[in-house]
CSV table of C-alpha atoms in Angstrom, one decimal:
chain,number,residue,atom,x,y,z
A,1,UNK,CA,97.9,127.2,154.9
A,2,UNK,CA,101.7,126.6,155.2
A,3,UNK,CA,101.3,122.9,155.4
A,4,UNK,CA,98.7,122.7,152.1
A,5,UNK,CA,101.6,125.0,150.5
A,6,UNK,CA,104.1,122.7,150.9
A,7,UNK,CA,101.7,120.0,150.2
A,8,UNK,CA,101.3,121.4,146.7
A,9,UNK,CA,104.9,121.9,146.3
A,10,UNK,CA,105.9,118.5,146.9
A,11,UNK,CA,103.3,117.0,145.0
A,12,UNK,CA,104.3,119.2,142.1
A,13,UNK,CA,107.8,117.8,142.5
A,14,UNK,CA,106.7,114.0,142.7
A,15,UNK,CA,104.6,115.1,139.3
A,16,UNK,CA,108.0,116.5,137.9
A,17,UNK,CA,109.8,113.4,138.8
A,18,UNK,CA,107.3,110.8,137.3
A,19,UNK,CA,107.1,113.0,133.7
A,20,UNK,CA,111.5,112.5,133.5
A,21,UNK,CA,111.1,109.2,134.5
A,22,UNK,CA,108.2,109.0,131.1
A,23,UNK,CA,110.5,110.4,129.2
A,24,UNK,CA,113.4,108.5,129.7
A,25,UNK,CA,111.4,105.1,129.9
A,26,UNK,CA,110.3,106.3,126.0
A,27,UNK,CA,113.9,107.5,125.1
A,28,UNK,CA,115.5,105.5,121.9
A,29,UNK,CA,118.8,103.7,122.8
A,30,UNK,CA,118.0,103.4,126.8
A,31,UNK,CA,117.4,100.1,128.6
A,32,UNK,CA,114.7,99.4,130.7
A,33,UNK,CA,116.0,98.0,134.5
A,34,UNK,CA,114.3,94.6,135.0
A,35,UNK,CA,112.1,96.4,137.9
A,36,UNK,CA,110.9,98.7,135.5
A,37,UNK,CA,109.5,96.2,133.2
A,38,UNK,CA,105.7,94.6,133.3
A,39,UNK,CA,105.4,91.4,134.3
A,40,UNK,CA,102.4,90.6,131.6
A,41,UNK,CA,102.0,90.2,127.8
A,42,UNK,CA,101.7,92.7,125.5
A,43,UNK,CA,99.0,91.3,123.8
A,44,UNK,CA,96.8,91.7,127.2
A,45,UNK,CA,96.9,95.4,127.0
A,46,UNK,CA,96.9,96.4,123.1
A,47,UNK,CA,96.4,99.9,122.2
A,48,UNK,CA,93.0,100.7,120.1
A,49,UNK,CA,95.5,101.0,117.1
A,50,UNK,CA,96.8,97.5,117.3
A,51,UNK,CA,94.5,94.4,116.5
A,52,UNK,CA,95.6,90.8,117.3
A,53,UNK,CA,94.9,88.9,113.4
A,54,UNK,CA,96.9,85.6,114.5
A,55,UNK,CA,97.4,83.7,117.6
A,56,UNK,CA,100.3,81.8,116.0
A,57,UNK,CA,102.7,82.5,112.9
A,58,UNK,CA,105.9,84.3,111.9
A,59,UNK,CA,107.2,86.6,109.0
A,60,UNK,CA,104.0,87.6,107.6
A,61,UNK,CA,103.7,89.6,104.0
A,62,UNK,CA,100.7,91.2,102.5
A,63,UNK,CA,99.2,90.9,99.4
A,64,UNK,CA,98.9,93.4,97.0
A,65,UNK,CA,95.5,94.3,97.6
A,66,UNK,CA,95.7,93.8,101.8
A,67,UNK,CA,93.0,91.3,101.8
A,68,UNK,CA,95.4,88.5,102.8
A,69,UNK,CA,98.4,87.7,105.1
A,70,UNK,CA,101.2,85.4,103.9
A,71,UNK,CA,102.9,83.4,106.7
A,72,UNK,CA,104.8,80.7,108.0
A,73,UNK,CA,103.5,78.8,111.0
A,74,UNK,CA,107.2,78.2,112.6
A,75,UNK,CA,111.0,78.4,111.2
A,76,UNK,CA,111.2,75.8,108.2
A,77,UNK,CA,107.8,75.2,108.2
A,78,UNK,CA,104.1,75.1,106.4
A,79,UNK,CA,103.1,78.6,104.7
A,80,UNK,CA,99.4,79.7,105.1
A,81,UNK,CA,97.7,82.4,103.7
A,82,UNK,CA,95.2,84.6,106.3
A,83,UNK,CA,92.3,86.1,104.5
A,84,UNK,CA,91.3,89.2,106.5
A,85,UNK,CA,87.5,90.0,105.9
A,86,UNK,CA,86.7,86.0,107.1
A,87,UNK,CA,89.8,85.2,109.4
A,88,UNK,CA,90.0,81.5,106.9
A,89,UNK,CA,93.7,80.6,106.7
A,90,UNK,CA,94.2,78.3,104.3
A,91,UNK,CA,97.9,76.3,103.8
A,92,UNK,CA,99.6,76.8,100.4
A,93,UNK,CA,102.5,74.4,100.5
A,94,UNK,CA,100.7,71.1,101.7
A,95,UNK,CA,100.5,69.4,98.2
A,96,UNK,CA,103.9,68.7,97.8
A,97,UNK,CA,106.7,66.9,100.0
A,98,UNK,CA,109.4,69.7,101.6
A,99,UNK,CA,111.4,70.0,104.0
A,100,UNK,CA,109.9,73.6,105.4
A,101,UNK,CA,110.3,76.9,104.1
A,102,UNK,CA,112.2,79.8,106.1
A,103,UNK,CA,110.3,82.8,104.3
A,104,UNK,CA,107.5,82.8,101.6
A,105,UNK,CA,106.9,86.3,99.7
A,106,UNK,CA,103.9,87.5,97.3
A,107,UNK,CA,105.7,88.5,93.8
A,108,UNK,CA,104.2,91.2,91.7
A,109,UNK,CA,102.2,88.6,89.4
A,110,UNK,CA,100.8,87.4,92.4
A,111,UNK,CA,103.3,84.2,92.5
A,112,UNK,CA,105.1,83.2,95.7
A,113,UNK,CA,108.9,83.1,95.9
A,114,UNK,CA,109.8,80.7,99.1
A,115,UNK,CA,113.2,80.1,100.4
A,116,UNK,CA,113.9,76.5,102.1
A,117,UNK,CA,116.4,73.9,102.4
A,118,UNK,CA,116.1,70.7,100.0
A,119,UNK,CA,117.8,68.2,101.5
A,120,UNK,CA,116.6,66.3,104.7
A,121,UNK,CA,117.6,67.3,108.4
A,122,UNK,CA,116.9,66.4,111.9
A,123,UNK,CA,115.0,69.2,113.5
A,124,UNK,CA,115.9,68.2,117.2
A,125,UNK,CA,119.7,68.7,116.4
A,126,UNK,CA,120.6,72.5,116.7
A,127,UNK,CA,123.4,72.3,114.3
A,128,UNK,CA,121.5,70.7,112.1
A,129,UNK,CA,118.9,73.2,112.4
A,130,UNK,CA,121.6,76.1,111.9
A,131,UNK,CA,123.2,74.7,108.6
A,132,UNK,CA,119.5,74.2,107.3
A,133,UNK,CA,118.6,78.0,107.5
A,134,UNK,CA,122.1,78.4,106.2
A,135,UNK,CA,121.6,76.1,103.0
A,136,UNK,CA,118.4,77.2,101.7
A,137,UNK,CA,117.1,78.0,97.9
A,138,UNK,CA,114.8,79.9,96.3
A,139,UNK,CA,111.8,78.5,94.1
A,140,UNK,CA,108.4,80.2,93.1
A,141,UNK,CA,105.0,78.5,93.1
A,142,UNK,CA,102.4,79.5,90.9
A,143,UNK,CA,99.7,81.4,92.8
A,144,UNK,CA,96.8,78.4,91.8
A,145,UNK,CA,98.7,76.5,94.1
A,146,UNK,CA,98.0,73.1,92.3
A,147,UNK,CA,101.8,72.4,91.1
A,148,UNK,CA,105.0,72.3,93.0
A,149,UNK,CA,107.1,75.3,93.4
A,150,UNK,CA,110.2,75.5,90.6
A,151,UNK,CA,113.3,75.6,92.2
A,152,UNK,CA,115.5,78.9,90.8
A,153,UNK,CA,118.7,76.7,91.7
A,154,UNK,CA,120.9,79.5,93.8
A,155,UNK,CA,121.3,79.7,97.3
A,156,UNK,CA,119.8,82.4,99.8
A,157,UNK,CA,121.3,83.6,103.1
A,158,UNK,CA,118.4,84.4,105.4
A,159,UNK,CA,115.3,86.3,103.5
A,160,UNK,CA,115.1,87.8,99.7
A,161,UNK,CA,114.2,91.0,98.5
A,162,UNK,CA,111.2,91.6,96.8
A,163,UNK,CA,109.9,94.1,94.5
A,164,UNK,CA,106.2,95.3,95.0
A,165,UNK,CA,106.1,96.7,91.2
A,166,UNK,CA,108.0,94.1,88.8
A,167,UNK,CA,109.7,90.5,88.6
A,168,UNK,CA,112.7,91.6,90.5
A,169,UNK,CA,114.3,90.2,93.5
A,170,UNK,CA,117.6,90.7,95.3
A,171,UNK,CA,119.3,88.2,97.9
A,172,UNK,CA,122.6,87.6,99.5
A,173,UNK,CA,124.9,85.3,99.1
A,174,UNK,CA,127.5,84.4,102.5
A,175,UNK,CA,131.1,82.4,102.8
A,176,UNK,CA,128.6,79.6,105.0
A,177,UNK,CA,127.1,79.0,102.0
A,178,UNK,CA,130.1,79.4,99.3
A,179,UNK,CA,133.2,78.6,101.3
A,180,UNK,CA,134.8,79.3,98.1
A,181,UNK,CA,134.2,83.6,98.6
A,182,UNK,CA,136.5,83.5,101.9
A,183,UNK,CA,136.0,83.8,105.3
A,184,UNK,CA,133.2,86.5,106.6
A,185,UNK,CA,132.7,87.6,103.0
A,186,UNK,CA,129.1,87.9,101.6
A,187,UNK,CA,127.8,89.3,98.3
A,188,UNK,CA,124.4,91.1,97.5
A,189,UNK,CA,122.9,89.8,94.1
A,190,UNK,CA,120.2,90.8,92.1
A,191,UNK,CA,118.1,89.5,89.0
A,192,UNK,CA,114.9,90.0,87.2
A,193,UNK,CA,112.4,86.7,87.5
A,194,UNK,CA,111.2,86.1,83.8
A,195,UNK,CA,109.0,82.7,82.7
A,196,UNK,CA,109.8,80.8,79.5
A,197,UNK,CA,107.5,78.5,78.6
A,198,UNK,CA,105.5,79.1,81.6
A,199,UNK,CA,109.1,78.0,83.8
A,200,UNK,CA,110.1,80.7,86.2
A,201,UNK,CA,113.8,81.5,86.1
A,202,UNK,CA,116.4,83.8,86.6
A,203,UNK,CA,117.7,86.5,84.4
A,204,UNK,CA,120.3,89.1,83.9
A,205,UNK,CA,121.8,88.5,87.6
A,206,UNK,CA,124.0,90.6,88.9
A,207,UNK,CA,126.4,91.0,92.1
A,208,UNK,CA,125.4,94.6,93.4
A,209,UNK,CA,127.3,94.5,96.4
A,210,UNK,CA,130.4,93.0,97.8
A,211,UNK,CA,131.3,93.0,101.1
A,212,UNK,CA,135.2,93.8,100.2
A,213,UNK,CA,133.9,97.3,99.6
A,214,UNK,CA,133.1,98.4,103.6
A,215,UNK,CA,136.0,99.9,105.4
A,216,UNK,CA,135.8,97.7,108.2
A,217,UNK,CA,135.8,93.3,108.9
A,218,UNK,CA,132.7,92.0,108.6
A,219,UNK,CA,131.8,89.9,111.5
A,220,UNK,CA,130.2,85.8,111.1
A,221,UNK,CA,126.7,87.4,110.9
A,222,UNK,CA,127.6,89.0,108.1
A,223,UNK,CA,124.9,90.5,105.6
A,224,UNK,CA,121.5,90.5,104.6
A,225,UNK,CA,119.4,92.0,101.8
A,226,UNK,CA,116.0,93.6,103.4
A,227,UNK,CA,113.8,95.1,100.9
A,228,UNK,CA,113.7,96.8,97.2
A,229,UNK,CA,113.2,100.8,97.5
A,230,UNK,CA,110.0,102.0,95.8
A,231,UNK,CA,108.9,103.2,93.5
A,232,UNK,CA,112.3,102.6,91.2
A,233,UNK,CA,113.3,99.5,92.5
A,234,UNK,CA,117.0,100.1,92.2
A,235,UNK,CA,118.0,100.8,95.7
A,236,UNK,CA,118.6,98.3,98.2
A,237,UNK,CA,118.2,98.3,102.4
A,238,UNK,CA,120.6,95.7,103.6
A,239,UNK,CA,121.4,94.8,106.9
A,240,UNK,CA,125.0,94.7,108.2
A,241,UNK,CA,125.4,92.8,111.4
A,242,UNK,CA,127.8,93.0,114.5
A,243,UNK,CA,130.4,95.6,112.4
A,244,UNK,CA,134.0,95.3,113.3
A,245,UNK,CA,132.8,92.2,115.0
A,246,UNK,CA,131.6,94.7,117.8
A,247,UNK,CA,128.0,94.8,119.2
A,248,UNK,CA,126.0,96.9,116.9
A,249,UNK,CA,124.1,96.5,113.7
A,250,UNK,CA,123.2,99.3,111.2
A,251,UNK,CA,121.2,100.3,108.1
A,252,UNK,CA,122.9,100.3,104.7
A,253,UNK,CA,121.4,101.4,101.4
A,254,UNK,CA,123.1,100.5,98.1
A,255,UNK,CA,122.5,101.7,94.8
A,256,UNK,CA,122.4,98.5,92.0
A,257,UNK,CA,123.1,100.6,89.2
A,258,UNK,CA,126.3,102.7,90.6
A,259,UNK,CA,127.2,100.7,93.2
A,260,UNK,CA,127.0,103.7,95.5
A,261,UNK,CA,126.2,102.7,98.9
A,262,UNK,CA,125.4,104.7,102.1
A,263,UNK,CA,125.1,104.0,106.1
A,264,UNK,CA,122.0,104.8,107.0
A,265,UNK,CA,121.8,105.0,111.0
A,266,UNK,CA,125.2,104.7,112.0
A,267,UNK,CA,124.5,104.0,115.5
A,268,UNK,CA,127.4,102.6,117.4
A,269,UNK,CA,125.4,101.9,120.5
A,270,UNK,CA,122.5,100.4,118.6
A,271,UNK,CA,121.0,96.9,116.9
A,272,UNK,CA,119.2,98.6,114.0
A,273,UNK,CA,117.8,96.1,111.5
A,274,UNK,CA,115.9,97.4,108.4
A,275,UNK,CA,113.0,95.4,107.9
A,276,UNK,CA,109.4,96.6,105.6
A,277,UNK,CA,110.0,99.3,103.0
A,278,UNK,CA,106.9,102.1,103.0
A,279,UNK,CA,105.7,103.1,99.9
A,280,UNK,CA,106.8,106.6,99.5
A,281,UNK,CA,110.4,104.8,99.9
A,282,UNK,CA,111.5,107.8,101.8
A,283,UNK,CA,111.2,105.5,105.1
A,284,UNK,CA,112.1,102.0,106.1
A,285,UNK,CA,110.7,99.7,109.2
A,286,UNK,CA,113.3,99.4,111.6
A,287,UNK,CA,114.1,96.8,114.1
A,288,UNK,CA,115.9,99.4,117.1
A,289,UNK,CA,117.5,98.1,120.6
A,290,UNK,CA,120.1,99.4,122.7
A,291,UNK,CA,123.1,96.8,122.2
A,292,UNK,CA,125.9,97.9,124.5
A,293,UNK,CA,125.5,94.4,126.6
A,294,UNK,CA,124.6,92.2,123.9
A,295,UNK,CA,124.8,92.0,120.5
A,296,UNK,CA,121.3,90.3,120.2
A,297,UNK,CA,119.0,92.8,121.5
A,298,UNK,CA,115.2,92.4,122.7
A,299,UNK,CA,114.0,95.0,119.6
A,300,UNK,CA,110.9,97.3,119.0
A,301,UNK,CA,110.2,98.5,115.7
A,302,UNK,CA,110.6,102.2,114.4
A,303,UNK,CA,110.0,104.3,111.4
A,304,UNK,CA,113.2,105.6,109.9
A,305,UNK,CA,113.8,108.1,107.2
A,306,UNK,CA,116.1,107.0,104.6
A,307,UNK,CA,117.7,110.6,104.0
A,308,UNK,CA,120.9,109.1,106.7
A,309,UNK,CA,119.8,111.6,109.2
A,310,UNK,CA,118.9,108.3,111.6
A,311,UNK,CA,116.0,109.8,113.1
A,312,UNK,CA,113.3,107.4,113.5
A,313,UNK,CA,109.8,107.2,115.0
A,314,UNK,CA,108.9,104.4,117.9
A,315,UNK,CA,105.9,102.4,116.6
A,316,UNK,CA,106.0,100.0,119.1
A,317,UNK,CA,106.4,99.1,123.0
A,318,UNK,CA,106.6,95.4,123.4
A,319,UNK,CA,109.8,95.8,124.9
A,320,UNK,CA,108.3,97.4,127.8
A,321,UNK,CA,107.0,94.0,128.9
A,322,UNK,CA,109.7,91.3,130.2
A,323,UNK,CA,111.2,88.8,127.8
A,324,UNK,CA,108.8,90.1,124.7
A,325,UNK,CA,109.8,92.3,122.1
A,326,UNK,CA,108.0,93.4,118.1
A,327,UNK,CA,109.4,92.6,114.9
A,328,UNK,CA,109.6,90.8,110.9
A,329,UNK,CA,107.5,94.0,110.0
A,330,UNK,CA,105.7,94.8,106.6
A,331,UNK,CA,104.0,97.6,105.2
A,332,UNK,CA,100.8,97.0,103.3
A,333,UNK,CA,101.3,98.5,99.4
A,334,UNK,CA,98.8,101.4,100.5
A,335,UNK,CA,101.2,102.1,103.2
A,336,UNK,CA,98.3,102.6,105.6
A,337,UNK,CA,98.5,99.2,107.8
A,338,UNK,CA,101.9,97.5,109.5
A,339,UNK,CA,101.4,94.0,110.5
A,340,UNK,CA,104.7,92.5,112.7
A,341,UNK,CA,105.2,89.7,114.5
A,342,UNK,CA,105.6,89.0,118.5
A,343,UNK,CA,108.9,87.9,120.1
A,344,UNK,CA,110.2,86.2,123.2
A,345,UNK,CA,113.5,86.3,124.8
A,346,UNK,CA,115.4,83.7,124.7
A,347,UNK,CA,114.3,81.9,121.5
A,348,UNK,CA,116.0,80.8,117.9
A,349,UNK,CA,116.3,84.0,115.6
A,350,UNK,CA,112.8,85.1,113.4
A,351,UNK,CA,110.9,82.7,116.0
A,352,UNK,CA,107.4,84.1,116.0
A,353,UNK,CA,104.1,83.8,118.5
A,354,UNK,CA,100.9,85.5,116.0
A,355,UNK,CA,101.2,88.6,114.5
A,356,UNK,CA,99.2,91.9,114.8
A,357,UNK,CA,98.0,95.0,112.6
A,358,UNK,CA,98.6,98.6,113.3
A,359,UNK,CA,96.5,101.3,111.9
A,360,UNK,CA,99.1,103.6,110.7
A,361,UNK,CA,97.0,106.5,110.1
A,362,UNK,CA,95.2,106.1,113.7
A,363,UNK,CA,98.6,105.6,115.3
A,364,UNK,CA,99.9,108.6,114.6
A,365,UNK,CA,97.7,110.4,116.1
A,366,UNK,CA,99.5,108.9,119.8
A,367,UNK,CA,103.0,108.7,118.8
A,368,UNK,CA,105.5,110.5,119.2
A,369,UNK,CA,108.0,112.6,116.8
A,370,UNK,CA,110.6,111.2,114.9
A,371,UNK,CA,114.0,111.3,116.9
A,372,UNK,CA,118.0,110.4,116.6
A,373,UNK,CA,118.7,107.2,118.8
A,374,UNK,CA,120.9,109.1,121.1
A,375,UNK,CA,117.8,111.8,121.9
């Protein structure tokens, strides 16, 4: 009897042990050892929440009425459309000459706004491939998809922001692009997207953000507008990267009417991207690593409230497999379905392999709470 005792007890103990270990292993802001990682894709072992839609692709974007992906099949290229119910994809930017797109957005009127370079470049050459994404401009193409897109002649660092509700969009503006605003400086812009004879064009822009404001030097990564906040449309997520030239990344939210403007994780040990804007625009998608060792974190993505309190919800565990990680996600306008995107290690920024859909409302019923990233 004493040995089956101590059996038990033991047994309990090894049970004790293995829970900690879940729970750190789940913990926001803790790295994984390389040991601790599986050696597969996640892909191969989905959960019943989360359906493969695309085998290749990057940032995707829904539609208004979720019957269709929008998505680009590699950085400055081709933009297809998925359509759901059939699984058709069908390109949208083969009938005119380009020179690839870097993102390609649904507007409210059903319109695309895409953001590309226009002048020619040699895609083998790395810093040739750098000052493309750099130099690229914004232009809309009418949702028949019969005429060439009209360019809205002003530059755009990285991706736009678009509203879900009205014409509006907001976009940044960095020194790479306008030498003449200084070294490490970027600006935040906004406008309204109105047609005049049928020609889409910019009106009543604005700067709604400077980076002169923030307390602190803004590193070379410098800013980046993420999404509109519904339902008003006023607010702003933006992204502000490797603060005081330091490793981590945070969450800010500005206010284009006051100019008010807010941290929103501050997480010092943390990359924390904003990404897709939920509806009730009380939350954000948020792209969440532990950047103590490198700036450039493998990422999962979380839901984050908006109130400043940082907590945030894990959606995803990509990064519990080696060299992959989730990200570029978007909330359907219903807010009931996230579709992201799959990344490797080790590959150029936004790089995407096919991108998935996550029930939300079935999800929650296996995550866990919402938590600060030093829980």
């Amino acid at each position: 009897m004493s040995t089956i005792k101590k059996t038990i007890l033991y047994l309990r103990i090894l049970l004790l042990c293995i829970l900690l270990q879940t729970v750190s292993a789940f913990g926001q802001g803790h790295e994984k050892s390389e040991p601790d990682l599986i050696n597969a894709s996640p892909i191969d072992n989905l959960p019943s929440y989360i359906k493969l839609a695309s085998g290749f692709g990057e940032r995707p974007d829904w539609s208004h009425d979720g019957r269709f992906i929008l998505f680009l099949d590699k950085p400055m290229g081709e933009v297809y459309e998925l359509e759901l119910a059939t699984g058709i994809i069908r390109p949208k930017t083969r009938h005119f000459n380009h020179y690839g797109f870097t993102r390609a957005m649904y507007l409210s009127n059903g319109d695309i706004l895409l953001s590309g370079p226009k002048v020619l470049f040699d895609p083998t050459d790395n810093e040739e491939r750098d000052k493309a994404r750099d130099l690229t401009w914004l232009y809309v193409m009418d949702k028949s998809g019969t005429t060439p897109p009209v360019p809205l002649n002003t530059l755009c660092a990285e991706g736009p922001a678009v509203s879900r509700s009205r014409m509006r969009i907001a976009w940044t503006h960095r020194d790479r692009q306008l030498p003449e605003l200084g070294k490490n400086r970027a600006k935040l812009l906004m406008a309204e997207i109105i047609y005049q004879d049928g020609i889409p064009k910019l009106a009543n822009e604005r700067t709604i953000f400077d980076s002169k404001q923030l307390p602190f030097s803004l590193g070379h990564a410098s800013l980046e507008t993420q999404s509109l906040v519904p339902p008003e449309d006023i607010k702003v997520t933006f992204a502000v990267y490797t603060i005081n030239n330091g490793n981590n990344t945070d969450v800010y939210m500005v206010d284009s009417e006051t100019g008010e403007y807010r941290t929103i994780t501050n997480s010092p040990c943390c990359y924390d991207e904003p990404e897709g804007i939920f509806p009730d625009g009380l939350h954000t998608l948020v792209e969440h690593g532990p950047s103590e060792k490198n700036a450039w974190p493998l990422l999962d993505l979380y839901k984050l409230k908006l109130d400043g309190s940082g907590e945030m919800q894990r959606l995803t565990y990509f990064t519990d497999y080696k060299g992959y990680k989730a990200n570029q996600g978007v909330i359907s306008d219903d807010g009931k379905y996230l579709c992201f995107q799959i990344g490797k290690d080790n590959t150029e920024p936004g790089v995407g392999f096919g991108f998935l859909i996550m029930d939300l409302e079935e999800a929650a019923k296996h995550l866990e709470d919402f938590k600060t990233y030093d829980d």
